[in-house]
Amino acid sequence: MFQKMFQNPLAIHSLVRALQKRSRPIASPPAGNGRTHRFGRQSFQHPPKPPTKSEAFISSIVWFRNNLRLSDNPPLREAAERGPLLPVFIGEPSRGASPEGARHWWRARSLRCLDHSLSRLGAPLLFLRGDPAILLPDLATRLKIDKILAMEAIDPDGRRTQSRLQSALSGKPVEFHLFPADYLVPPAGLPAERRSPWKVFTPFWQRAQSHLPPPLPLPAPDRLDGIPFPRSETPEDWGWEPEKPDWAAEMRSFWDPGEEGARRRLNAFLEKRLKNYAVKRDFLDEDTSSLLSPHLANGEISIRSVWWSLRESTAPEEDRAKFLSELGWREFSAHLMWHHPDLATQPLQKGRPEIAWREDPSSLLAWQKGRTGIPLVDAGMRQLRRLGFLPNRVRMVTASFLVKNLLIDWRKGREWFSDNLVDHDPANNAASWQWISGYGADAAPWFRIFNPVLQGEKFDPEGRYVKTYLPELARIPPRYLHCPWTAPSSLLDNAGIGKDSPYRNPIVDLGLSRKRALQAWTSGNTPDVTPS
């Protein structure tokens, strides 16, 4: 595809001529007339940095990765201050990693918003598909660009790509400059004064908070001096939006991808949901989640923008502190993946022998499709398919059921979540599955097993959440809703629950499977407990 873009010599010549004509710095405003960045109810002055004399006739590629925004985007900001620039997004091959269907759907829409925003400022987004370590050096050489700017990746695939790109640029007059990944504390910045990385959240978070507050967010550029280019394709050509079957129909009506959607979601959370967050965050009969995670995962809003907005909030301190600690787990997961690149595949707790996981394709499929017969588990797994999202409490319950009650390898759960979550983050997903399996960081007590019946009765007492995603249980009273197999047969008959329904006969007995899990984690023996 890239070769097709430049096979016409006249196109190459016109690009180079256009670059030469436009090689001038962005006009800087008069001294003392710095731009003002409105942020909540406060204003912060950000005087622009004019380019130096040596930077007056140079140009940049801005490689967009997980920073799909204009505001508080350090690579974009520096490139805008240097001179002409070319924004680029590259659809990379999966390299055998877990699929990310739901996140690709989100990203296609987010990129459409980003392209529109960049085009309005004068620099449309160039879409390429392939290996960045091949495409970017070729593009920079052809257009005589001297600097490639990007945000740093923390996942192992992204870091390998960065290393290969740096090697490909060796000996070329092109600088590759990486800005720190989008975290409150750069993952490589901790530990400080320690011999090894943290594996327990509390001391990590205490040290991380000593580095706060983070720098103020950067304002978006007023305009961009874009380098013209021929565009051959967009993400619409990459198959990132489903067609048949169209599994994203409900996602379109629920989510609002893009930078503006992220800002609206943050404001709505701060105004309507942050108050009482510390008490209500786990309850499922109310909409208490911030719903910011997919916007953060795709870089539509920066973490320090969220931090400063949270600081300005008038919500009670305990609610702000609780939400900030949830953001702290995102920081902790990044810290773990940075120091343990194999986090997605290898147990972190090397001293604990891994159990012999069960191979049970039919139970795995029942879990994936939400047909286990355990209402809270099934409701969560169906919500995941419909919205690409799960509240944190339900993530823990569904994951615990797979790993502990079914004794199915946590890596299979991680892969399923990576394909179905619009907020899939490699570090978060891997660290969370390791935690629930008992092999990850901060995994004590390893023998904790979430009881989905008790969890449902506590956090969804009237069954509103379950009935939203399991309409077949609409006529089951709350008393039996989270354990319908205990209800009288006549009640189930009248509610339309047939004799072959999994809600009469779940795929596993919760009590027996709990005992089996405890036995497996202590002795490695895993007897069968499938109901007869």
PDB file of C-alpha atoms in Angstrom, residues 241-467:
ATOM      1  CA  GLU A 241     -16.062  -1.972  11.726  1.00  0.00           C
ATOM      2  CA  PRO A 242     -18.183  -5.162  11.814  1.00  0.00           C
ATOM      3  CA  GLU A 243     -20.700  -5.803   9.070  1.00  0.00           C
ATOM      4  CA  LYS A 244     -22.146  -9.319   9.158  1.00  0.00           C
ATOM      5  CA  PRO A 245     -22.815 -10.042  11.941  1.00  0.00           C
ATOM      6  CA  ASP A 246     -22.989  -6.471  13.187  1.00  0.00           C
ATOM      7  CA  TRP A 247     -22.088  -7.096  16.834  1.00  0.00           C
ATOM      8  CA  ALA A 248     -21.423  -3.395  17.501  1.00  0.00           C
ATOM      9  CA  ALA A 249     -24.991  -2.110  16.980  1.00  0.00           C
ATOM     10  CA  GLU A 250     -25.623  -1.491  20.682  1.00  0.00           C
ATOM     11  CA  MET A 251     -22.137  -0.078  21.215  1.00  0.00           C
ATOM     12  CA  ARG A 252     -22.837   2.702  18.713  1.00  0.00           C
ATOM     13  CA  SER A 253     -25.790   3.958  20.701  1.00  0.00           C
ATOM     14  CA  PHE A 254     -24.014   3.703  24.062  1.00  0.00           C
ATOM     15  CA  TRP A 255     -20.493   4.996  23.430  1.00  0.00           C
ATOM     16  CA  ASP A 256     -19.143   8.289  22.100  1.00  0.00           C
ATOM     17  CA  PRO A 257     -15.552   7.643  20.923  1.00  0.00           C
ATOM     18  CA  GLY A 258     -13.182  10.546  20.346  1.00  0.00           C
ATOM     19  CA  GLU A 259     -11.609  13.423  22.228  1.00  0.00           C
ATOM     20  CA  GLU A 260     -14.829  15.412  22.585  1.00  0.00           C
ATOM     21  CA  GLY A 261     -16.644  12.317  23.799  1.00  0.00           C
ATOM     22  CA  ALA A 262     -13.931  11.804  26.404  1.00  0.00           C
ATOM     23  CA  ARG A 263     -14.299  15.333  27.696  1.00  0.00           C
ATOM     24  CA  ARG A 264     -18.094  14.997  27.907  1.00  0.00           C
ATOM     25  CA  ARG A 265     -17.764  11.678  29.734  1.00  0.00           C
ATOM     26  CA  LEU A 266     -15.325  13.153  32.263  1.00  0.00           C
ATOM     27  CA  ASN A 267     -17.548  16.164  32.932  1.00  0.00           C
ATOM     28  CA  ALA A 268     -20.618  13.948  33.382  1.00  0.00           C
ATOM     29  CA  PHE A 269     -18.773  11.756  35.867  1.00  0.00           C
ATOM     30  CA  LEU A 270     -17.466  14.684  37.899  1.00  0.00           C
ATOM     31  CA  GLU A 271     -20.868  16.366  37.994  1.00  0.00           C
ATOM     32  CA  LYS A 272     -23.180  13.390  38.520  1.00  0.00           C
ATOM     33  CA  ARG A 273     -21.369  10.242  39.672  1.00  0.00           C
ATOM     34  CA  LEU A 274     -18.266  11.146  41.619  1.00  0.00           C
ATOM     35  CA  LYS A 275     -20.221  12.094  44.739  1.00  0.00           C
ATOM     36  CA  ASN A 276     -20.689   8.930  46.861  1.00  0.00           C
ATOM     37  CA  TYR A 277     -18.358   7.031  44.518  1.00  0.00           C
ATOM     38  CA  ALA A 278     -16.484   5.491  47.473  1.00  0.00           C
ATOM     39  CA  VAL A 279     -19.697   3.868  48.738  1.00  0.00           C
ATOM     40  CA  LYS A 280     -21.637   3.155  45.538  1.00  0.00           C
ATOM     41  CA  ARG A 281     -18.950   2.237  43.027  1.00  0.00           C
ATOM     42  CA  ASP A 282     -19.583  -1.529  43.302  1.00  0.00           C
ATOM     43  CA  PHE A 283     -23.370  -1.439  43.192  1.00  0.00           C
ATOM     44  CA  LEU A 284     -24.809  -2.664  39.914  1.00  0.00           C
ATOM     45  CA  ASP A 285     -28.348  -1.298  40.113  1.00  0.00           C
ATOM     46  CA  GLU A 286     -27.006   2.229  39.485  1.00  0.00           C
ATOM     47  CA  ASP A 287     -24.727   3.656  36.807  1.00  0.00           C
ATOM     48  CA  THR A 288     -21.738   4.387  39.044  1.00  0.00           C
ATOM     49  CA  SER A 289     -18.780   3.621  36.747  1.00  0.00           C
ATOM     50  CA  SER A 290     -16.836   6.583  35.391  1.00  0.00           C
ATOM     51  CA  LEU A 291     -16.871   4.970  31.894  1.00  0.00           C
ATOM     52  CA  LEU A 292     -13.588   6.752  31.208  1.00  0.00           C
ATOM     53  CA  SER A 293     -11.513   3.598  30.715  1.00  0.00           C
ATOM     54  CA  PRO A 294     -11.939   3.260  26.916  1.00  0.00           C
ATOM     55  CA  HIS A 295     -11.087   6.942  26.461  1.00  0.00           C
ATOM     56  CA  LEU A 296      -7.934   6.500  28.540  1.00  0.00           C
ATOM     57  CA  ALA A 297      -7.014   3.239  26.794  1.00  0.00           C
ATOM     58  CA  ASN A 298      -7.133   4.974  23.410  1.00  0.00           C
ATOM     59  CA  GLY A 299      -5.492   8.159  24.602  1.00  0.00           C
ATOM     60  CA  GLU A 300      -8.444  10.428  23.830  1.00  0.00           C
ATOM     61  CA  ILE A 301      -7.829  12.182  27.121  1.00  0.00           C
ATOM     62  CA  SER A 302      -4.589  12.268  29.100  1.00  0.00           C
ATOM     63  CA  ILE A 303      -4.299  10.919  32.605  1.00  0.00           C
ATOM     64  CA  ARG A 304      -2.950  14.223  33.889  1.00  0.00           C
ATOM     65  CA  SER A 305      -5.959  16.031  32.425  1.00  0.00           C
ATOM     66  CA  VAL A 306      -8.157  13.688  34.447  1.00  0.00           C
ATOM     67  CA  TRP A 307      -6.001  14.239  37.533  1.00  0.00           C
ATOM     68  CA  TRP A 308      -6.216  18.034  37.378  1.00  0.00           C
ATOM     69  CA  SER A 309      -9.968  17.929  36.725  1.00  0.00           C
ATOM     70  CA  LEU A 310     -10.402  15.612  39.691  1.00  0.00           C
ATOM     71  CA  ARG A 311      -8.411  17.992  41.862  1.00  0.00           C
ATOM     72  CA  GLU A 312     -10.738  20.861  40.926  1.00  0.00           C
ATOM     73  CA  SER A 313     -13.853  18.831  41.743  1.00  0.00           C
ATOM     74  CA  THR A 314     -15.966  19.847  44.727  1.00  0.00           C
ATOM     75  CA  ALA A 315     -16.880  16.216  45.481  1.00  0.00           C
ATOM     76  CA  PRO A 316     -15.999  14.895  48.965  1.00  0.00           C
ATOM     77  CA  GLU A 317     -12.346  14.086  49.488  1.00  0.00           C
ATOM     78  CA  GLU A 318     -13.033  10.395  50.187  1.00  0.00           C
ATOM     79  CA  ASP A 319     -14.739  10.022  46.809  1.00  0.00           C
ATOM     80  CA  ARG A 320     -11.931  11.760  44.955  1.00  0.00           C
ATOM     81  CA  ALA A 321      -9.315   9.699  46.808  1.00  0.00           C
ATOM     82  CA  LYS A 322     -11.115   6.444  45.999  1.00  0.00           C
ATOM     83  CA  PHE A 323     -11.353   7.242  42.312  1.00  0.00           C
ATOM     84  CA  LEU A 324      -7.724   8.332  42.262  1.00  0.00           C
ATOM     85  CA  SER A 325      -6.723   5.006  43.828  1.00  0.00           C
ATOM     86  CA  GLU A 326      -8.529   3.233  40.974  1.00  0.00           C
ATOM     87  CA  LEU A 327      -6.387   5.226  38.567  1.00  0.00           C
ATOM     88  CA  GLY A 328      -3.478   4.094  40.726  1.00  0.00           C
ATOM     89  CA  TRP A 329      -4.152   0.468  39.748  1.00  0.00           C
ATOM     90  CA  ARG A 330      -3.731   1.522  36.118  1.00  0.00           C
ATOM     91  CA  GLU A 331      -0.340   2.957  37.086  1.00  0.00           C
ATOM     92  CA  PHE A 332       0.554  -0.225  38.993  1.00  0.00           C
ATOM     93  CA  SER A 333      -0.346  -2.461  36.041  1.00  0.00           C
ATOM     94  CA  ALA A 334       1.872  -0.397  33.742  1.00  0.00           C
ATOM     95  CA  HIS A 335       4.684  -0.630  36.298  1.00  0.00           C
ATOM     96  CA  LEU A 336       4.332  -4.420  36.347  1.00  0.00           C
ATOM     97  CA  MET A 337       4.333  -4.816  32.556  1.00  0.00           C
ATOM     98  CA  TRP A 338       7.294  -2.480  32.142  1.00  0.00           C
ATOM     99  CA  HIS A 339       9.419  -4.546  34.520  1.00  0.00           C
ATOM    100  CA  HIS A 340       7.880  -7.922  33.570  1.00  0.00           C
ATOM    101  CA  PRO A 341       7.351  -7.918  29.771  1.00  0.00           C
ATOM    102  CA  ASP A 342       5.971 -11.482  29.819  1.00  0.00           C
ATOM    103  CA  LEU A 343       3.134 -10.477  32.168  1.00  0.00           C
ATOM    104  CA  ALA A 344       0.473 -11.552  29.653  1.00  0.00           C
ATOM    105  CA  THR A 345       1.709 -15.122  29.451  1.00  0.00           C
ATOM    106  CA  GLN A 346       3.869 -16.067  32.437  1.00  0.00           C
ATOM    107  CA  PRO A 347       2.821 -16.148  36.123  1.00  0.00           C
ATOM    108  CA  LEU A 348       4.401 -13.363  38.108  1.00  0.00           C
ATOM    109  CA  GLN A 349       4.674 -15.467  41.270  1.00  0.00           C
ATOM    110  CA  LYS A 350       7.419 -17.803  40.112  1.00  0.00           C
ATOM    111  CA  GLY A 351       7.694 -19.550  43.472  1.00  0.00           C
ATOM    112  CA  ARG A 352       4.142 -20.932  43.370  1.00  0.00           C
ATOM    113  CA  PRO A 353       3.809 -23.976  41.091  1.00  0.00           C
ATOM    114  CA  GLU A 354       1.087 -23.482  38.505  1.00  0.00           C
ATOM    115  CA  ILE A 355      -1.810 -25.891  38.734  1.00  0.00           C
ATOM    116  CA  ALA A 356      -2.816 -28.263  35.952  1.00  0.00           C
ATOM    117  CA  TRP A 357      -5.566 -26.280  34.246  1.00  0.00           C
ATOM    118  CA  ARG A 358      -8.589 -28.165  32.940  1.00  0.00           C
ATOM    119  CA  GLU A 359      -9.228 -28.462  29.208  1.00  0.00           C
ATOM    120  CA  ASP A 360     -12.981 -28.004  28.994  1.00  0.00           C
ATOM    121  CA  PRO A 361     -14.033 -26.385  25.678  1.00  0.00           C
ATOM    122  CA  SER A 362     -17.763 -26.704  26.360  1.00  0.00           C
ATOM    123  CA  SER A 363     -17.550 -24.923  29.722  1.00  0.00           C
ATOM    124  CA  LEU A 364     -15.291 -22.250  28.241  1.00  0.00           C
ATOM    125  CA  LEU A 365     -17.833 -21.649  25.489  1.00  0.00           C
ATOM    126  CA  ALA A 366     -20.696 -21.492  27.994  1.00  0.00           C
ATOM    127  CA  TRP A 367     -18.755 -18.862  29.943  1.00  0.00           C
ATOM    128  CA  GLN A 368     -17.990 -16.851  26.817  1.00  0.00           C
ATOM    129  CA  LYS A 369     -21.602 -16.861  25.666  1.00  0.00           C
ATOM    130  CA  GLY A 370     -23.156 -16.231  29.086  1.00  0.00           C
ATOM    131  CA  ARG A 371     -24.845 -19.632  29.381  1.00  0.00           C
ATOM    132  CA  THR A 372     -23.359 -21.053  32.571  1.00  0.00           C
ATOM    133  CA  GLY A 373     -26.584 -20.984  34.583  1.00  0.00           C
ATOM    134  CA  ILE A 374     -25.064 -18.571  37.136  1.00  0.00           C
ATOM    135  CA  PRO A 375     -27.080 -15.351  36.645  1.00  0.00           C
ATOM    136  CA  LEU A 376     -24.513 -12.711  37.624  1.00  0.00           C
ATOM    137  CA  VAL A 377     -21.796 -14.407  35.559  1.00  0.00           C
ATOM    138  CA  ASP A 378     -24.063 -14.760  32.525  1.00  0.00           C
ATOM    139  CA  ALA A 379     -25.356 -11.185  32.767  1.00  0.00           C
ATOM    140  CA  GLY A 380     -21.793  -9.895  32.829  1.00  0.00           C
ATOM    141  CA  MET A 381     -20.638 -11.957  29.881  1.00  0.00           C
ATOM    142  CA  ARG A 382     -23.624 -10.864  27.810  1.00  0.00           C
ATOM    143  CA  GLN A 383     -23.020  -7.226  28.718  1.00  0.00           C
ATOM    144  CA  LEU A 384     -19.426  -7.698  27.563  1.00  0.00           C
ATOM    145  CA  ARG A 385     -20.607  -8.864  24.145  1.00  0.00           C
ATOM    146  CA  ARG A 386     -23.225  -6.134  23.809  1.00  0.00           C
ATOM    147  CA  LEU A 387     -21.342  -3.094  25.130  1.00  0.00           C
ATOM    148  CA  GLY A 388     -17.697  -4.149  25.183  1.00  0.00           C
ATOM    149  CA  PHE A 389     -17.544  -3.217  28.850  1.00  0.00           C
ATOM    150  CA  LEU A 390     -17.988  -4.605  32.368  1.00  0.00           C
ATOM    151  CA  PRO A 391     -18.146  -2.866  35.756  1.00  0.00           C
ATOM    152  CA  ASN A 392     -15.096  -3.704  37.827  1.00  0.00           C
ATOM    153  CA  ARG A 393     -17.050  -5.810  40.323  1.00  0.00           C
ATOM    154  CA  VAL A 394     -18.486  -7.974  37.544  1.00  0.00           C
ATOM    155  CA  ARG A 395     -15.071  -8.341  35.915  1.00  0.00           C
ATOM    156  CA  MET A 396     -13.776  -9.862  39.121  1.00  0.00           C
ATOM    157  CA  VAL A 397     -16.775 -12.177  39.549  1.00  0.00           C
ATOM    158  CA  THR A 398     -16.751 -13.482  35.964  1.00  0.00           C
ATOM    159  CA  ALA A 399     -12.979 -13.945  35.989  1.00  0.00           C
ATOM    160  CA  SER A 400     -13.016 -15.714  39.359  1.00  0.00           C
ATOM    161  CA  PHE A 401     -15.705 -18.082  38.095  1.00  0.00           C
ATOM    162  CA  LEU A 402     -13.640 -19.070  35.065  1.00  0.00           C
ATOM    163  CA  VAL A 403     -10.359 -19.508  36.920  1.00  0.00           C
ATOM    164  CA  LYS A 404     -11.499 -20.815  40.284  1.00  0.00           C
ATOM    165  CA  ASN A 405     -14.848 -22.557  39.730  1.00  0.00           C
ATOM    166  CA  LEU A 406     -14.070 -23.940  36.276  1.00  0.00           C
ATOM    167  CA  LEU A 407     -10.270 -24.191  36.711  1.00  0.00           C
ATOM    168  CA  ILE A 408      -9.724 -22.929  33.168  1.00  0.00           C
ATOM    169  CA  ASP A 409      -6.416 -21.228  32.369  1.00  0.00           C
ATOM    170  CA  TRP A 410      -6.500 -17.500  33.123  1.00  0.00           C
ATOM    171  CA  ARG A 411      -4.759 -16.801  29.798  1.00  0.00           C
ATOM    172  CA  LYS A 412      -7.857 -17.949  27.921  1.00  0.00           C
ATOM    173  CA  GLY A 413      -9.908 -15.448  29.882  1.00  0.00           C
ATOM    174  CA  ARG A 414      -7.383 -12.729  29.183  1.00  0.00           C
ATOM    175  CA  GLU A 415      -7.573 -13.435  25.456  1.00  0.00           C
ATOM    176  CA  TRP A 416     -11.383 -13.305  25.462  1.00  0.00           C
ATOM    177  CA  PHE A 417     -11.424  -9.997  27.311  1.00  0.00           C
ATOM    178  CA  SER A 418      -8.784  -8.543  25.000  1.00  0.00           C
ATOM    179  CA  ASP A 419     -11.006  -9.279  22.006  1.00  0.00           C
ATOM    180  CA  ASN A 420     -14.239  -8.019  23.560  1.00  0.00           C
ATOM    181  CA  LEU A 421     -13.335  -4.982  25.716  1.00  0.00           C
ATOM    182  CA  VAL A 422     -13.467  -1.536  24.138  1.00  0.00           C
ATOM    183  CA  ASP A 423     -11.159  -0.439  26.958  1.00  0.00           C
ATOM    184  CA  HIS A 424      -8.658  -3.251  26.474  1.00  0.00           C
ATOM    185  CA  ASP A 425      -5.288  -2.245  27.860  1.00  0.00           C
ATOM    186  CA  PRO A 426      -2.553  -4.918  27.666  1.00  0.00           C
ATOM    187  CA  ALA A 427      -1.108  -4.103  31.082  1.00  0.00           C
ATOM    188  CA  ASN A 428      -4.434  -3.741  32.907  1.00  0.00           C
ATOM    189  CA  ASN A 429      -5.868  -6.896  31.399  1.00  0.00           C
ATOM    190  CA  ALA A 430      -2.833  -9.083  32.074  1.00  0.00           C
ATOM    191  CA  ALA A 431      -2.246  -7.801  35.611  1.00  0.00           C
ATOM    192  CA  SER A 432      -5.927  -8.207  36.540  1.00  0.00           C
ATOM    193  CA  TRP A 433      -6.146 -11.788  35.295  1.00  0.00           C
ATOM    194  CA  GLN A 434      -2.940 -12.676  37.101  1.00  0.00           C
ATOM    195  CA  TRP A 435      -4.355 -11.134  40.271  1.00  0.00           C
ATOM    196  CA  ILE A 436      -7.601 -13.095  40.118  1.00  0.00           C
ATOM    197  CA  SER A 437      -5.724 -16.322  39.366  1.00  0.00           C
ATOM    198  CA  GLY A 438      -3.584 -15.987  42.493  1.00  0.00           C
ATOM    199  CA  TYR A 439      -0.331 -15.847  40.530  1.00  0.00           C
ATOM    200  CA  GLY A 440      -0.026 -12.095  40.084  1.00  0.00           C
ATOM    201  CA  ALA A 441       1.140  -9.145  42.141  1.00  0.00           C
ATOM    202  CA  ASP A 442      -0.717  -8.331  45.344  1.00  0.00           C
ATOM    203  CA  ALA A 443      -2.544 -11.654  44.920  1.00  0.00           C
ATOM    204  CA  ALA A 444      -2.999 -12.485  48.601  1.00  0.00           C
ATOM    205  CA  PRO A 445      -5.142 -14.161  49.663  1.00  0.00           C
ATOM    206  CA  TRP A 446      -4.648 -16.453  46.676  1.00  0.00           C
ATOM    207  CA  PHE A 447      -7.489 -18.640  47.911  1.00  0.00           C
ATOM    208  CA  ARG A 448     -10.144 -15.937  47.596  1.00  0.00           C
ATOM    209  CA  ILE A 449     -13.018 -17.174  45.437  1.00  0.00           C
ATOM    210  CA  PHE A 450     -15.864 -14.796  44.602  1.00  0.00           C
ATOM    211  CA  ASN A 451     -19.270 -16.343  45.271  1.00  0.00           C
ATOM    212  CA  PRO A 452     -21.463 -15.007  42.419  1.00  0.00           C
ATOM    213  CA  VAL A 453     -24.673 -15.627  44.376  1.00  0.00           C
ATOM    214  CA  LEU A 454     -23.563 -13.608  47.409  1.00  0.00           C
ATOM    215  CA  GLN A 455     -22.027 -10.955  45.170  1.00  0.00           C
ATOM    216  CA  GLY A 456     -25.290 -10.628  43.269  1.00  0.00           C
ATOM    217  CA  GLU A 457     -27.421 -10.454  46.409  1.00  0.00           C
ATOM    218  CA  LYS A 458     -25.163  -7.736  47.839  1.00  0.00           C
ATOM    219  CA  PHE A 459     -24.546  -5.542  44.810  1.00  0.00           C
ATOM    220  CA  ASP A 460     -27.671  -6.217  42.732  1.00  0.00           C
ATOM    221  CA  PRO A 461     -30.284  -6.920  45.443  1.00  0.00           C
ATOM    222  CA  GLU A 462     -33.337  -6.226  43.283  1.00  0.00           C
ATOM    223  CA  GLY A 463     -31.836  -7.913  40.253  1.00  0.00           C
ATOM    224  CA  ARG A 464     -32.032  -4.899  37.951  1.00  0.00           C
ATOM    225  CA  TYR A 465     -28.612  -5.530  36.461  1.00  0.00           C
ATOM    226  CA  VAL A 466     -29.194  -9.242  35.909  1.00  0.00           C
ATOM    227  CA  LYS A 467     -32.638  -8.747  34.360  1.00  0.00           C
TER     228      LYS A 467
END
